[in-house]
Structure formats: C-alpha cells, structure tokens
C-alpha cells in the first residue's frame, strides 16, 4: 500500500461520526429536542469542513433524497430510480414531468452558493422580492429561523410546498454560515408536519434535523470512501479524457455515458472499466439506458 493511499485511509477513519446519544435519545421537551438538533448540526458542520468529503456530490445525493420526499408529499409514487430516469434520460426538447421538475429544482438550489438569484432559478414561480422578504423575516437560532420561514411560505402560498422546503433549507444554510444550501429538512419531515404551525412545527423541524443530519454524516463517510477509491484507481485509466470523466463522477449523483467527454462506445467501455475496478456502480440494473454513479 502506498503512503498516499495509507494516509487517505487514515484521514477517512478520523471523519467525525454522529454520537449515538444524538440519535438514540428520546427527547420529549422542546429544550431537549432543540439541544439534540443543535448537536447534530454541529457534528455535520465539522464533517462539511473536511476536505475528504466530496461536498458537491453530497449535495447532489441529498438533493435526490429531498426530491423523493417532495414528490411523496404531493401524493406521487416516483422514487429514486424514477427521478434519475426523469432527469438523466431527458432528450433535447423533452420536459421532465412533475417529479423530474422537483428533482431539477432541488439540484438547481444546491449547485450554486445561496443567493436570491440562485433561489429564483430553482423556484421560478416565486418573485425575487417575495423570496427575499421571506428569508429576511426568519429570526432566532438556525432551526427556529428555518421553521419560521417554512411557516410563512406555507401560510402565504400553501400550494408552494416545494418552494417552501427549498427556502427553508436556504434559511438554515444562511443561519449556519454555510455558502451552499444542504438539503436536509424535506427528508426528515412528513406530510402531516407541513400542516403544523408555531411550536409544533418548530419541534417537527428539530426532529427532522436530528435524523437528516445523522443521515448526511453517514452518507458523507460513505461518499468520502468511494471517491477516495475512485481517485486512487484513476491513474489506471488509459482512455483519453478519462481525467475529465472522473471529475464528472466526483461531482454528480448519476451519470450516463452520453454525459462523458468521450465517444459513446469509449464512454461505455470506461464505465465498464470503472465498475471492474470497484470505483463506480451501475444504478439501474438494466442492460440498456444504463446510469452510473459513485
């Protein structure tokens, strides 16, 4: 084992983990729930500060999970595989459909630093002035501020659940001093939570953060290991533009061969080679229209 490889493994082993007492405790009082959600966010903040964590890829993967939650809130049945197909198998001029549109909105929200301009691209049904007003109105600690934004958007625009959830995570990111929106709250809330208001909604948001931040920490560790392995095997690739192709895999949740900077046949061979090296996975289980990811 090379020194660089051994050093990489050692660094990954020291990634902060979510303490068991954060997720296994039975918090009943508002104070206890708020304390545990704060502890979960603090641990996630430490993880996001580590250079080993592929943060762009992590946000893409969390955006997919947030989209799945958003779709379920609207009563639709699409899940991970359907959402990937709806976006990554689009042909020029095709529309992604409602579920694919939700997924694209979350990806758009998470791919650029948080700003009114970036958020208006993700939720174009809302006016920029309205977005700014809602984000500025949130007050208090990070989760309380996010819950306040969620309540205001759902009160003023009850049909804009997707937009409300995106703006809620944007408010949380701003309150925490994060440059980018990290999709967290949608996957921790349920449909009934979106009908709550006041203290009940704040408590639901705190509980959502406990579970979703713990999942983000776990996912970060897994992605860090897999991307470290991909980087380690990259020198074995002989295809032209292999370096650029690896960079795409390091930043995207899912990739089709046509998205790689190679001719179609060469791109497919590269994907097969990466699978043989254990660096990427085929995500669909199909023989055609295959999609790959770390």
Tab-separated table of N, CA and C in Angstrom, residues 74-207:
chain	number	residue	atom	x	y	z
A	74	UNK	N	-46.585	15.360	-2.500
A	74	UNK	CA	-47.605	15.712	-3.488
A	74	UNK	C	-48.469	14.523	-3.878
A	75	UNK	N	-48.235	13.366	-3.245
A	75	UNK	CA	-49.053	12.194	-3.500
A	75	UNK	C	-48.601	11.355	-4.673
A	76	UNK	N	-47.425	11.623	-5.214
A	76	UNK	CA	-46.920	10.865	-6.344
A	76	UNK	C	-46.072	9.690	-5.855
A	77	UNK	N	-45.856	8.723	-6.738
A	77	UNK	CA	-45.203	7.477	-6.326
A	77	UNK	C	-43.773	7.334	-6.824
A	78	UNK	N	-43.253	8.318	-7.571
A	78	UNK	CA	-41.900	8.184	-8.103
A	78	UNK	C	-40.867	8.093	-6.979
A	79	UNK	N	-39.888	7.224	-7.199
A	79	UNK	CA	-38.826	7.051	-6.232
A	79	UNK	C	-37.470	7.300	-6.908
A	80	UNK	N	-36.393	6.927	-6.234
A	80	UNK	CA	-35.052	7.283	-6.684
A	80	UNK	C	-34.802	6.929	-8.138
A	81	UNK	N	-35.090	5.694	-8.512
A	81	UNK	CA	-34.817	5.261	-9.892
A	81	UNK	C	-35.629	6.074	-10.888
A	82	UNK	N	-36.894	6.337	-10.572
A	82	UNK	CA	-37.744	7.100	-11.479
A	82	UNK	C	-37.238	8.529	-11.647
A	83	UNK	N	-36.793	9.129	-10.539
A	83	UNK	CA	-36.312	10.505	-10.595
A	83	UNK	C	-35.039	10.602	-11.426
A	84	UNK	N	-34.137	9.650	-11.235
A	84	UNK	CA	-32.915	9.663	-12.048
A	84	UNK	C	-33.244	9.513	-13.523
A	85	UNK	N	-34.150	8.607	-13.839
A	85	UNK	CA	-34.544	8.424	-15.237
A	85	UNK	C	-35.158	9.702	-15.800
A	86	UNK	N	-36.012	10.351	-15.009
A	86	UNK	CA	-36.730	11.535	-15.480
A	86	UNK	C	-35.789	12.674	-15.834
A	87	UNK	N	-34.629	12.720	-15.185
A	87	UNK	CA	-33.688	13.819	-15.423
A	87	UNK	C	-32.550	13.409	-16.350
A	88	UNK	N	-31.958	12.257	-16.097
A	88	UNK	CA	-30.745	11.900	-16.830
A	88	UNK	C	-31.021	11.270	-18.189
A	89	UNK	N	-32.240	10.844	-18.439
A	89	UNK	CA	-32.569	10.280	-19.750
A	89	UNK	C	-33.368	11.255	-20.599
A	90	UNK	N	-33.401	12.511	-20.186
A	90	UNK	CA	-34.088	13.529	-20.970
A	90	UNK	C	-33.410	13.718	-22.326
A	91	UNK	N	-34.212	13.863	-23.354
A	91	UNK	CA	-33.676	14.204	-24.667
A	91	UNK	C	-33.904	15.690	-24.911
A	92	UNK	N	-33.123	16.287	-25.803
A	92	UNK	CA	-33.304	17.723	-26.075
A	92	UNK	C	-34.756	18.034	-26.452
A	93	UNK	N	-35.321	19.003	-25.769
A	93	UNK	CA	-36.696	19.394	-26.038
A	93	UNK	C	-37.731	18.696	-25.185
A	94	UNK	N	-37.324	17.616	-24.477
A	94	UNK	CA	-38.260	16.898	-23.604
A	94	UNK	C	-38.487	17.674	-22.307
A	95	UNK	N	-39.650	17.456	-21.707
A	95	UNK	CA	-39.953	18.014	-20.401
A	95	UNK	C	-39.768	16.928	-19.340
A	96	UNK	N	-39.309	17.284	-18.147
A	96	UNK	CA	-39.005	16.258	-17.142
A	96	UNK	C	-40.222	15.706	-16.418
A	97	UNK	N	-41.397	16.318	-16.571
A	97	UNK	CA	-42.563	15.898	-15.808
A	97	UNK	C	-42.523	16.480	-14.411
A	98	UNK	N	-43.632	16.371	-13.660
A	98	UNK	CA	-43.699	16.983	-12.323
A	98	UNK	C	-42.624	16.477	-11.369
A	99	UNK	N	-42.424	15.162	-11.310
A	99	UNK	CA	-41.433	14.609	-10.391
A	99	UNK	C	-40.022	15.016	-10.802
A	100	UNK	N	-39.725	14.912	-12.080
A	100	UNK	CA	-38.425	15.344	-12.564
A	100	UNK	C	-38.201	16.821	-12.342
A	101	UNK	N	-39.279	17.610	-12.449
A	101	UNK	CA	-39.165	19.038	-12.180
A	101	UNK	C	-38.783	19.317	-10.742
A	102	UNK	N	-39.345	18.550	-9.804
A	102	UNK	CA	-38.961	18.697	-8.394
A	102	UNK	C	-37.476	18.388	-8.204
A	103	UNK	N	-37.036	17.323	-8.837
A	103	UNK	CA	-35.630	16.928	-8.708
A	103	UNK	C	-34.710	18.012	-9.274
A	104	UNK	N	-35.042	18.534	-10.440
A	104	UNK	CA	-34.236	19.588	-11.038
A	104	UNK	C	-34.209	20.837	-10.165
A	105	UNK	N	-35.331	21.148	-9.518
A	105	UNK	CA	-35.384	22.317	-8.639
A	105	UNK	C	-34.426	22.156	-7.463
A	106	UNK	N	-34.414	20.981	-6.844
A	106	UNK	CA	-33.505	20.743	-5.722
A	106	UNK	C	-32.053	20.778	-6.177
A	107	UNK	N	-31.752	20.187	-7.320
A	107	UNK	CA	-30.383	20.223	-7.833
A	107	UNK	C	-29.946	21.655	-8.110
A	108	UNK	N	-30.820	22.429	-8.711
A	108	UNK	CA	-30.512	23.817	-9.020
A	108	UNK	C	-30.269	24.617	-7.743
A	109	UNK	N	-31.074	24.358	-6.725
A	109	UNK	CA	-30.940	25.097	-5.467
A	109	UNK	C	-29.625	24.795	-4.764
A	110	UNK	N	-29.126	23.578	-4.924
A	110	UNK	CA	-27.941	23.153	-4.183
A	110	UNK	C	-26.637	23.328	-4.948
A	111	UNK	N	-26.703	23.654	-6.232
A	111	UNK	CA	-25.470	23.657	-7.021
A	111	UNK	C	-24.728	24.981	-6.997
A	112	UNK	N	-25.385	26.060	-6.589
A	112	UNK	CA	-24.735	27.369	-6.534
A	112	UNK	C	-24.806	27.924	-5.116
A	113	UNK	N	-23.894	28.840	-4.755
A	113	UNK	CA	-23.985	29.469	-3.437
A	113	UNK	C	-25.354	30.112	-3.234
A	114	UNK	N	-25.833	30.097	-2.002
A	114	UNK	CA	-27.159	30.620	-1.698
A	114	UNK	C	-27.222	32.110	-2.015
A	115	UNK	N	-28.187	32.496	-2.804
A	115	UNK	CA	-28.442	33.897	-3.128
A	115	UNK	C	-29.867	33.991	-3.643
A	116	UNK	N	-30.391	35.180	-3.677
A	116	UNK	CA	-31.735	35.372	-4.206
A	116	UNK	C	-31.792	34.972	-5.673
A	117	UNK	N	-30.735	35.305	-6.411
A	117	UNK	CA	-30.692	34.953	-7.834
A	117	UNK	C	-30.707	33.442	-8.024
A	118	UNK	N	-29.870	32.729	-7.257
A	118	UNK	CA	-29.813	31.271	-7.390
A	118	UNK	C	-31.143	30.637	-6.988
A	119	UNK	N	-31.757	31.125	-5.926
A	119	UNK	CA	-33.030	30.564	-5.472
A	119	UNK	C	-34.144	30.848	-6.461
A	120	UNK	N	-34.122	32.013	-7.094
A	120	UNK	CA	-35.172	32.327	-8.070
A	120	UNK	C	-35.071	31.433	-9.296
A	121	UNK	N	-33.859	30.945	-9.603
A	121	UNK	CA	-33.720	29.969	-10.691
A	121	UNK	C	-34.329	28.631	-10.290
A	122	UNK	N	-34.160	28.276	-9.017
A	122	UNK	CA	-34.681	26.989	-8.549
A	122	UNK	C	-36.192	27.001	-8.406
A	123	UNK	N	-36.755	28.131	-7.979
A	123	UNK	CA	-38.211	28.248	-7.773
A	123	UNK	C	-38.730	29.439	-8.583
A	124	UNK	N	-38.776	29.314	-9.903
A	124	UNK	CA	-39.134	30.456	-10.762
A	124	UNK	C	-40.587	30.908	-10.625
A	125	UNK	N	-41.410	30.139	-9.926
A	125	UNK	CA	-42.805	30.567	-9.737
A	125	UNK	C	-42.915	31.688	-8.711
A	126	UNK	N	-41.851	31.958	-7.971
A	126	UNK	CA	-41.878	32.994	-6.946
A	126	UNK	C	-41.120	34.229	-7.408
A	127	UNK	N	-41.593	35.390	-6.979
A	127	UNK	CA	-40.917	36.639	-7.280
A	127	UNK	C	-39.674	36.792	-6.399
A	128	UNK	N	-38.648	37.404	-6.954
A	128	UNK	CA	-37.409	37.592	-6.199
A	128	UNK	C	-37.652	38.393	-4.921
A	129	UNK	N	-38.496	39.416	-5.017
A	129	UNK	CA	-38.780	40.244	-3.844
A	129	UNK	C	-39.452	39.423	-2.747
A	130	UNK	N	-40.323	38.500	-3.151
A	130	UNK	CA	-41.006	37.656	-2.179
A	130	UNK	C	-40.031	36.706	-1.502
A	131	UNK	N	-39.122	36.136	-2.282
A	131	UNK	CA	-38.110	35.245	-1.718
A	131	UNK	C	-37.269	35.996	-0.690
A	132	UNK	N	-36.826	37.186	-1.050
A	132	UNK	CA	-36.002	37.986	-0.142
A	132	UNK	C	-36.757	38.330	1.134
A	133	UNK	N	-38.029	38.659	1.008
A	133	UNK	CA	-38.823	39.027	2.178
A	133	UNK	C	-38.952	37.854	3.139
A	134	UNK	N	-39.243	36.673	2.604
A	134	UNK	CA	-39.389	35.503	3.471
A	134	UNK	C	-38.073	35.164	4.175
A	135	UNK	N	-36.973	35.189	3.441
A	135	UNK	CA	-35.688	34.838	4.058
A	135	UNK	C	-35.281	35.861	5.117
A	136	UNK	N	-35.575	37.117	4.884
A	136	UNK	CA	-35.206	38.157	5.848
A	136	UNK	C	-36.072	38.121	7.098
A	137	UNK	N	-37.253	37.533	6.993
A	137	UNK	CA	-38.193	37.560	8.118
A	137	UNK	C	-37.877	36.519	9.174
A	138	UNK	N	-37.087	35.506	8.834
A	138	UNK	CA	-36.750	34.480	9.810
A	138	UNK	C	-35.854	35.033	10.914
A	139	UNK	N	-36.128	34.657	12.135
A	139	UNK	CA	-35.369	35.159	13.277
A	139	UNK	C	-35.045	34.010	14.230
A	140	UNK	N	-34.074	34.268	15.114
A	140	UNK	CA	-33.744	33.290	16.148
A	140	UNK	C	-32.625	32.358	15.751
A	141	UNK	N	-32.499	31.264	16.498
A	141	UNK	CA	-31.482	30.246	16.232
A	141	UNK	C	-31.767	29.583	14.877
A	142	UNK	N	-30.759	28.905	14.295
A	142	UNK	CA	-30.905	28.396	12.927
A	142	UNK	C	-32.164	27.588	12.649
A	143	UNK	N	-32.463	26.580	13.464
A	143	UNK	CA	-33.628	25.744	13.170
A	143	UNK	C	-34.926	26.527	13.398
A	144	UNK	N	-34.969	27.356	14.424
A	144	UNK	CA	-36.156	28.187	14.656
A	144	UNK	C	-36.371	29.146	13.491
A	145	UNK	N	-35.296	29.701	13.004
A	145	UNK	CA	-35.392	30.601	11.853
A	145	UNK	C	-35.910	29.862	10.630
A	146	UNK	N	-35.383	28.669	10.386
A	146	UNK	CA	-35.844	27.880	9.245
A	146	UNK	C	-37.319	27.525	9.381
A	147	UNK	N	-37.733	27.127	10.582
A	147	UNK	CA	-39.140	26.777	10.802
A	147	UNK	C	-40.046	27.984	10.573
A	148	UNK	N	-39.574	29.159	10.951
A	148	UNK	CA	-40.362	30.364	10.750
A	148	UNK	C	-40.545	30.648	9.258
A	149	UNK	N	-39.477	30.467	8.487
A	149	UNK	CA	-39.573	30.660	7.037
A	149	UNK	C	-40.541	29.645	6.439
A	150	UNK	N	-40.433	28.393	6.862
A	150	UNK	CA	-41.333	27.355	6.353
A	150	UNK	C	-42.784	27.717	6.643
A	151	UNK	N	-43.066	28.163	7.855
A	151	UNK	CA	-44.437	28.515	8.218
A	151	UNK	C	-44.940	29.700	7.406
A	152	UNK	N	-44.099	30.706	7.218
A	152	UNK	CA	-44.530	31.881	6.469
A	152	UNK	C	-44.838	31.557	5.014
A	153	UNK	N	-43.968	30.765	4.383
A	153	UNK	CA	-44.202	30.433	2.979
A	153	UNK	C	-45.463	29.596	2.827
A	154	UNK	N	-45.655	28.609	3.689
A	154	UNK	CA	-46.835	27.749	3.590
A	154	UNK	C	-48.115	28.507	3.925
A	155	UNK	N	-48.010	29.540	4.752
A	155	UNK	CA	-49.179	30.358	5.069
A	155	UNK	C	-49.531	31.286	3.913
A	156	UNK	N	-48.503	31.925	3.339
A	156	UNK	CA	-48.741	32.872	2.248
A	156	UNK	C	-49.005	32.185	0.917
A	157	UNK	N	-48.384	31.022	0.712
A	157	UNK	CA	-48.512	30.310	-0.568
A	157	UNK	C	-48.647	28.818	-0.288
A	158	UNK	N	-49.813	28.384	0.190
A	158	UNK	CA	-49.973	26.992	0.642
A	158	UNK	C	-49.732	25.934	-0.425
A	159	UNK	N	-49.805	26.297	-1.692
A	159	UNK	CA	-49.568	25.321	-2.755
A	159	UNK	C	-48.090	25.214	-3.142
A	160	UNK	N	-47.275	26.057	-2.552
A	160	UNK	CA	-45.848	26.093	-2.909
A	160	UNK	C	-45.018	25.274	-1.913
A	161	UNK	N	-45.380	24.031	-1.703
A	161	UNK	CA	-44.668	23.220	-0.722
A	161	UNK	C	-43.209	22.993	-1.119
A	162	UNK	N	-42.969	22.717	-2.385
A	162	UNK	CA	-41.596	22.515	-2.849
A	162	UNK	C	-40.766	23.771	-2.603
A	163	UNK	N	-41.294	24.912	-2.994
A	163	UNK	CA	-40.578	26.169	-2.795
A	163	UNK	C	-40.346	26.428	-1.316
A	164	UNK	N	-41.346	26.128	-0.490
A	164	UNK	CA	-41.217	26.352	0.950
A	164	UNK	C	-40.080	25.517	1.530
A	165	UNK	N	-39.982	24.275	1.119
A	165	UNK	CA	-38.931	23.399	1.647
A	165	UNK	C	-37.546	23.842	1.180
A	166	UNK	N	-37.435	24.270	-0.062
A	166	UNK	CA	-36.153	24.763	-0.568
A	166	UNK	C	-35.736	26.026	0.174
A	167	UNK	N	-36.658	26.961	0.350
A	167	UNK	CA	-36.331	28.202	1.053
A	167	UNK	C	-36.017	27.942	2.522
A	168	UNK	N	-36.637	26.931	3.091
A	168	UNK	CA	-36.348	26.578	4.483
A	168	UNK	C	-34.905	26.118	4.636
A	169	UNK	N	-34.438	25.256	3.732
A	169	UNK	CA	-33.046	24.828	3.789
A	169	UNK	C	-32.098	25.983	3.460
A	170	UNK	N	-32.532	26.907	2.605
A	170	UNK	CA	-31.708	28.084	2.315
A	170	UNK	C	-31.566	28.955	3.560
A	171	UNK	N	-32.677	29.138	4.286
A	171	UNK	CA	-32.626	29.924	5.519
A	171	UNK	C	-31.729	29.256	6.549
A	172	UNK	N	-31.801	27.935	6.632
A	172	UNK	CA	-30.944	27.209	7.571
A	172	UNK	C	-29.478	27.395	7.205
A	173	UNK	N	-29.157	27.283	5.917
A	173	UNK	CA	-27.766	27.454	5.481
A	173	UNK	C	-27.259	28.853	5.811
A	174	UNK	N	-28.079	29.855	5.559
A	174	UNK	CA	-27.673	31.221	5.875
A	174	UNK	C	-27.430	31.394	7.371
A	175	UNK	N	-28.311	30.841	8.182
A	175	UNK	CA	-28.174	30.982	9.632
A	175	UNK	C	-26.922	30.276	10.152
A	176	UNK	N	-26.517	29.201	9.487
A	176	UNK	CA	-25.347	28.435	9.913
A	176	UNK	C	-24.044	28.952	9.293
A	177	UNK	N	-24.161	29.912	8.379
A	177	UNK	CA	-22.975	30.436	7.721
A	177	UNK	C	-22.434	29.530	6.633
A	178	UNK	N	-23.278	28.632	6.105
A	178	UNK	CA	-22.870	27.774	5.000
A	178	UNK	C	-23.045	28.522	3.687
A	179	UNK	N	-22.101	28.375	2.788
A	179	UNK	CA	-22.207	29.031	1.488
A	179	UNK	C	-23.285	28.398	0.617
A	180	UNK	N	-23.449	27.088	0.749
A	180	UNK	CA	-24.373	26.346	-0.112
A	180	UNK	C	-25.542	25.775	0.694
A	181	UNK	N	-26.669	25.681	0.040
A	181	UNK	CA	-27.822	25.002	0.613
A	181	UNK	C	-27.523	23.510	0.675
A	182	UNK	N	-27.735	22.915	1.828
A	182	UNK	CA	-27.582	21.465	2.007
A	182	UNK	C	-28.981	20.899	2.258
A	183	UNK	N	-29.543	20.153	1.317
A	183	UNK	CA	-30.912	19.645	1.500
A	183	UNK	C	-31.024	18.719	2.705
A	184	UNK	N	-31.749	19.158	3.710
A	184	UNK	CA	-31.861	18.390	4.947
A	184	UNK	C	-33.304	18.192	5.396
A	185	UNK	N	-34.055	19.273	5.491
A	185	UNK	CA	-35.331	19.207	6.207
A	185	UNK	C	-36.383	18.372	5.504
A	186	UNK	N	-36.441	18.418	4.185
A	186	UNK	CA	-37.511	17.711	3.475
A	186	UNK	C	-37.520	16.232	3.796
A	187	UNK	N	-36.336	15.603	3.820
A	187	UNK	CA	-36.297	14.155	4.035
A	187	UNK	C	-36.573	13.768	5.478
A	188	UNK	N	-36.554	14.749	6.401
A	188	UNK	CA	-36.845	14.443	7.792
A	188	UNK	C	-38.264	14.764	8.215
A	189	UNK	N	-38.990	15.509	7.381
A	189	UNK	CA	-40.375	15.868	7.679
A	189	UNK	C	-41.320	14.887	7.003
A	190	UNK	N	-42.584	14.912	7.418
A	190	UNK	CA	-43.607	14.134	6.728
A	190	UNK	C	-44.771	15.048	6.352
A	191	UNK	N	-45.700	14.489	5.634
A	191	UNK	CA	-46.817	15.294	5.124
A	191	UNK	C	-47.580	15.986	6.251
A	192	UNK	N	-47.795	15.286	7.338
A	192	UNK	CA	-48.538	15.866	8.458
A	192	UNK	C	-47.794	17.044	9.078
A	193	UNK	N	-46.469	16.990	9.072
A	193	UNK	CA	-45.682	18.075	9.654
A	193	UNK	C	-45.929	19.396	8.933
A	194	UNK	N	-46.181	19.339	7.633
A	194	UNK	CA	-46.363	20.562	6.863
A	194	UNK	C	-47.665	21.273	7.210
A	195	UNK	N	-48.542	20.620	7.940
A	195	UNK	CA	-49.787	21.265	8.371
A	195	UNK	C	-49.665	21.865	9.780
A	196	UNK	N	-48.525	21.651	10.417
A	196	UNK	CA	-48.324	22.168	11.763
A	196	UNK	C	-47.911	23.637	11.707
A	197	UNK	N	-48.091	24.321	12.827
A	197	UNK	CA	-47.705	25.720	12.922
A	197	UNK	C	-47.123	25.981	14.310
A	198	UNK	N	-46.425	27.106	14.456
A	198	UNK	CA	-45.926	27.509	15.759
A	198	UNK	C	-44.946	26.516	16.360
A	199	UNK	N	-45.094	26.278	17.652
A	199	UNK	CA	-44.178	25.412	18.386
A	199	UNK	C	-44.185	23.990	17.848
A	200	UNK	N	-45.347	23.505	17.407
A	200	UNK	CA	-45.422	22.146	16.864
A	200	UNK	C	-44.558	22.011	15.614
A	201	UNK	N	-44.580	23.020	14.756
A	201	UNK	CA	-43.766	22.970	13.547
A	201	UNK	C	-42.286	23.083	13.887
A	202	UNK	N	-41.935	23.944	14.832
A	202	UNK	CA	-40.529	24.056	15.232
A	202	UNK	C	-40.003	22.732	15.778
A	203	UNK	N	-40.825	22.077	16.609
A	203	UNK	CA	-40.390	20.795	17.156
A	203	UNK	C	-40.224	19.762	16.045
A	204	UNK	N	-41.132	19.772	15.076
A	204	UNK	CA	-41.016	18.846	13.945
A	204	UNK	C	-39.731	19.113	13.159
A	205	UNK	N	-39.377	20.384	12.996
A	205	UNK	CA	-38.141	20.720	12.275
A	205	UNK	C	-36.912	20.276	13.054
A	206	UNK	N	-36.936	20.445	14.365
A	206	UNK	CA	-35.808	19.971	15.177
A	206	UNK	C	-35.648	18.458	15.037
A	207	UNK	N	-36.755	17.724	15.113
A	207	UNK	CA	-36.676	16.268	14.977
A	207	UNK	C	-36.183	15.871	13.576
